[in-house]
Amino acid sequence: MTQEVFLTRDERPLSEPAEAAGVGIRQRQKAARPGQIIEAAFAEFAEKGYAAARLEDVARRIGITKGTIYHYFPGKEDLFKAMVMAHLLPLIDGLKAIAGDEGTGGVTLLRLLLERAWHDMVGNEKSREFVRLLVGEASRVPELAQFFQRELTSRAEELIAAVIERGVATGEFHAEAAKRLAGFPDAIMAPAVMACFQAVLISGAGMPLPDIVAMKEAHLHLLLNGLLVRP
Amino acid sequence: MTQEVFLTRDERPLSEPAEAAGVGIRQRQKAARPGQIIEAAFAEFAEKGYAAARLEDVARRIGITKGTIYHYFPGKEDLFKAMVMAHLLPLIDGLKAIAGDEGTGGVTLLRLLLERAWHDMVGNEKSREFVRLLVGEASRVPELAQFFQRELTSRAEELIAAVIERGVATGEFHAEAAKRLAGFPDAIMAPAVMACFQAVLISGAGMPLPDIVAMKEAHLHLLLNGLLVRP
Amino acid sequence: MTQEVFLTRDERPLSEPAEAAGVGIRQRQKAARPGQIIEAAFAEFAEKGYAAARLEDVARRIGITKGTIYHYFPGKEDLFKAMVMAHLLPLIDGLKAIAGDEGTGGVTLLRLLLERAWHDMVGNEKSREFVRLLVGEASRVPELAQFFQRELTSRAEELIAAVIERGVATGEFHAEAAKRLAGFPDAIMAPAVMACFQAVLISGAGMPLPDIVAMKEAHLHLLLNGLLVRP
Amino acid sequence: MTQEVFLTRDERPLSEPAEAAGVGIRQRQKAARPGQIIEAAFAEFAEKGYAAARLEDVARRIGITKGTIYHYFPGKEDLFKAMVMAHLLPLIDGLKAIAGDEGTGGVTLLRLLLERAWHDMVGNEKSREFVRLLVGEASRVPELAQFFQRELTSRAEELIAAVIERGVATGEFHAEAAKRLAGFPDAIMAPAVMACFQAVLISGAGMPLPDIVAMKEAHLHLLLNGLLVRP
DNA sequence: CATGAATGAGGGTTCATTCAT
DNA sequence: CATGAATGAACCCTCATTCAT
């Protein structure tokens, strides 16, 4: 069982060939370009950071030249935004899917939520790098920061709140805990983010990753039971 | 009650040579320069990121010229490292202080630990920016990443493990929870890190900060009691 | 009779791509660029010396901008090396050509050798400046100094030795003189080098050049006959 | 017998302590400073060239600071000139001394002249470096180039002409050779200059120096007898 | 006299962006 | 569509020179 166990859903590469049937290879190439560029851009931005990434390196990664990028994106910053969007949208869709789940109990919903979070933020190398990139650079692009806050963060917070509420309604969760968490719902997700950074740091240092599944279980257990001995 | 309530300890600015008695203004200037420069560098690096920060802006911030920086630091990267170190050292000392506390119960120790973490990572604007900067850039300076991992992260993890162990020894904490957390001690600190990012994002978007003290309380309560209703 | 009488062979400028038929102007430009840049670089380096030469001036000389130079050369030092090589290679070829001459007598060969030396080191302004530049700067680029020593100096010394040997074999040269010169073959070429410096100094001072052909004749005569009256 | 055998005359260091008797050490220090600085400057200029030499390195060489140099010299260029002058003057004096020698025969005078030339240009490391420096940089300082031409070169040429004339007068030298050399007297000295460069290049490449005394003898022999077999 | 902190004018180098081909 | 030569605006870094101490 590898560390990439969380790849349970749509892991389509961004540069999908779009199953073009009768069109020539040139057509297919052309249609695939933006996705290829975004993918290469992600790799460079993640590795070097926005400012230090060079468009020439992005281009070379997929065997094109600098100029070609400008056929598809107006400039470096736009490419960055597009790349972030391309990665953000699936995450948002994931959240929407859960929100639609007229699931049963609070615990089940919570588990579903954590599953998604761990998948999206810790599940594989690219996810982790993306989170790191977002934290490091997004605040330099206010437009993105706002989109991120509006579409993902606040949506996630609402979802968490809803899940807790449901747990309280079904009698699973403690009402007082729910009230207390109202002002800090992200605390629920925090360990996943933490695991993300831990993994980035560790793999950056060339050390072996810890057991991610066990970490996820520890996370859930901590949320549900806390540390204290039941009286 | 402002957001800077956590400024309970030594918040001496990095500059200022402590005591300057009979020495001339030039002498005082000279002794204070490195600290001033580091402070200005922090501001620029935090605002623009390592690559986008300009030494000229760092200099202008304290009314000197670019060249002067080179009297005190060999170059941009060294300045960055020095700045990180200047911020990291106090955090390490903070951890050491707690480790020395032959405290009583696990809960008390845990509270102490959280207090420190929230102070150091969420307590004020600069702390938060520093954490963000570290996450965003440290991996580009492997030397720093390793120092960070060795001196701070692993030390913190040991401390957390010790605290939990003590809680188990005193009968406060659940043995099973302790065992489960052994592989993921950072989960304990995660909500503080999360709050840090949340605050950065929110203030970056120009919105008002939430009640940090309440968040800290919610954090502690969640850790201790979990979400579930006691059976 | 001008001073440039020695331009008897291929004095093609370094630029110009030889034949440019139907290709567009852009193509022709591109192919010619490295040569143009090297030529301009030579002029600047010769005039100001390596350290004081400015790439911007090199660029302006041929109507391009600083940045363009970096499309063709990795940096200032590489440009310098390339320029030296471009000038050195023809000289080496010249020596090889003579070495291939299965000439007749020692005197004839010696005359051939001197002809080349005077042409290559005194014959025209550029040659002279190049020698001066080499003497002044080569030692700062050990790589070049070694190449120069290995490919040109030692080759020339071997050639001189061979010429003298042949003169001895044919009975033209004095055996004792030959033996004595074995340890100092460069003495044979020395007057040409001297004339090079003299010309540089003199034209630098704005004075008229002496009669170079006469100097060359004096050189040959001195070598062959010496100063003493025959007994 | 080492290579420095030519050190037969006044090899006083430039920074002589001026045998001050009762004056304090401070006084002596002060009086010696300009000479020390010039000596250090020579070392740096010779090693790096004028443009690349740093005044700070000059200062450090003798344990003072940059600023002190400005107490004794108006600036970098003036220091360079002063250094060149300090080295040039003894050479000029050497020539004058020979010119005063109402010596006997032409051969004897010629030998005297060569002795000086080899001593001053090949005799030791510093002499050689100085010649190289002069060739490389002097033309960038027209003022110096003119002084050099007027005081040293032309004086040397006159001296050589006089020596040859005397040889002709005494019947030692061939009249035709004398006439021919009138337009190129430097040819006489050329091998010494050549040996200088050869030595610089060779020691720059870390190889062992050839036998300088033998080279000098070969030089003289070549001048007197030429290469041809006497008919 | 001597120091060395500070200045400020460059110069080498990089790279996003443009545009003729 | 794609190329890649060319531009030009920065930015890091160096260092001769100044001057308060």
PDB file of C-alpha atoms (C1' of nucleotides) in Angstrom, chain A residues 30 33 65 67-68 71-72, chain F residues 1-7:
ATOM      1  CA  LYS A  30      -3.290  22.317 -30.113  1.00  0.00           C
ATOM      2  CA  ARG A  33      -1.393  22.761 -25.212  1.00  0.00           C
ATOM      3  CA  THR A  65       9.584  27.666 -26.743  1.00  0.00           C
ATOM      4  CA  GLY A  67       6.968  32.455 -27.334  1.00  0.00           C
ATOM      5  CA  THR A  68       4.405  29.728 -27.621  1.00  0.00           C
ATOM      6  CA  HIS A  71      -0.172  32.260 -27.661  1.00  0.00           C
ATOM      7  CA  TYR A  72      -2.173  30.760 -24.857  1.00  0.00           C
TER       8      TYR A  72
ATOM      9  C1'  DC F   1       0.912  28.165 -34.940  1.00  0.00           C
ATOM     10  C1'  DA F   2       5.492  28.393 -33.528  1.00  0.00           C
ATOM     11  C1'  DT F   3      10.037  30.216 -33.264  1.00  0.00           C
ATOM     12  C1'  DG F   4      13.808  32.549 -31.112  1.00  0.00           C
ATOM     13  C1'  DA F   5      16.278  36.897 -31.771  1.00  0.00           C
ATOM     14  C1'  DA F   6      16.027  41.101 -29.635  1.00  0.00           C
ATOM     15  C1'  DT F   7      14.759  44.379 -26.223  1.00  0.00           C
TER      16       DT F   7
END
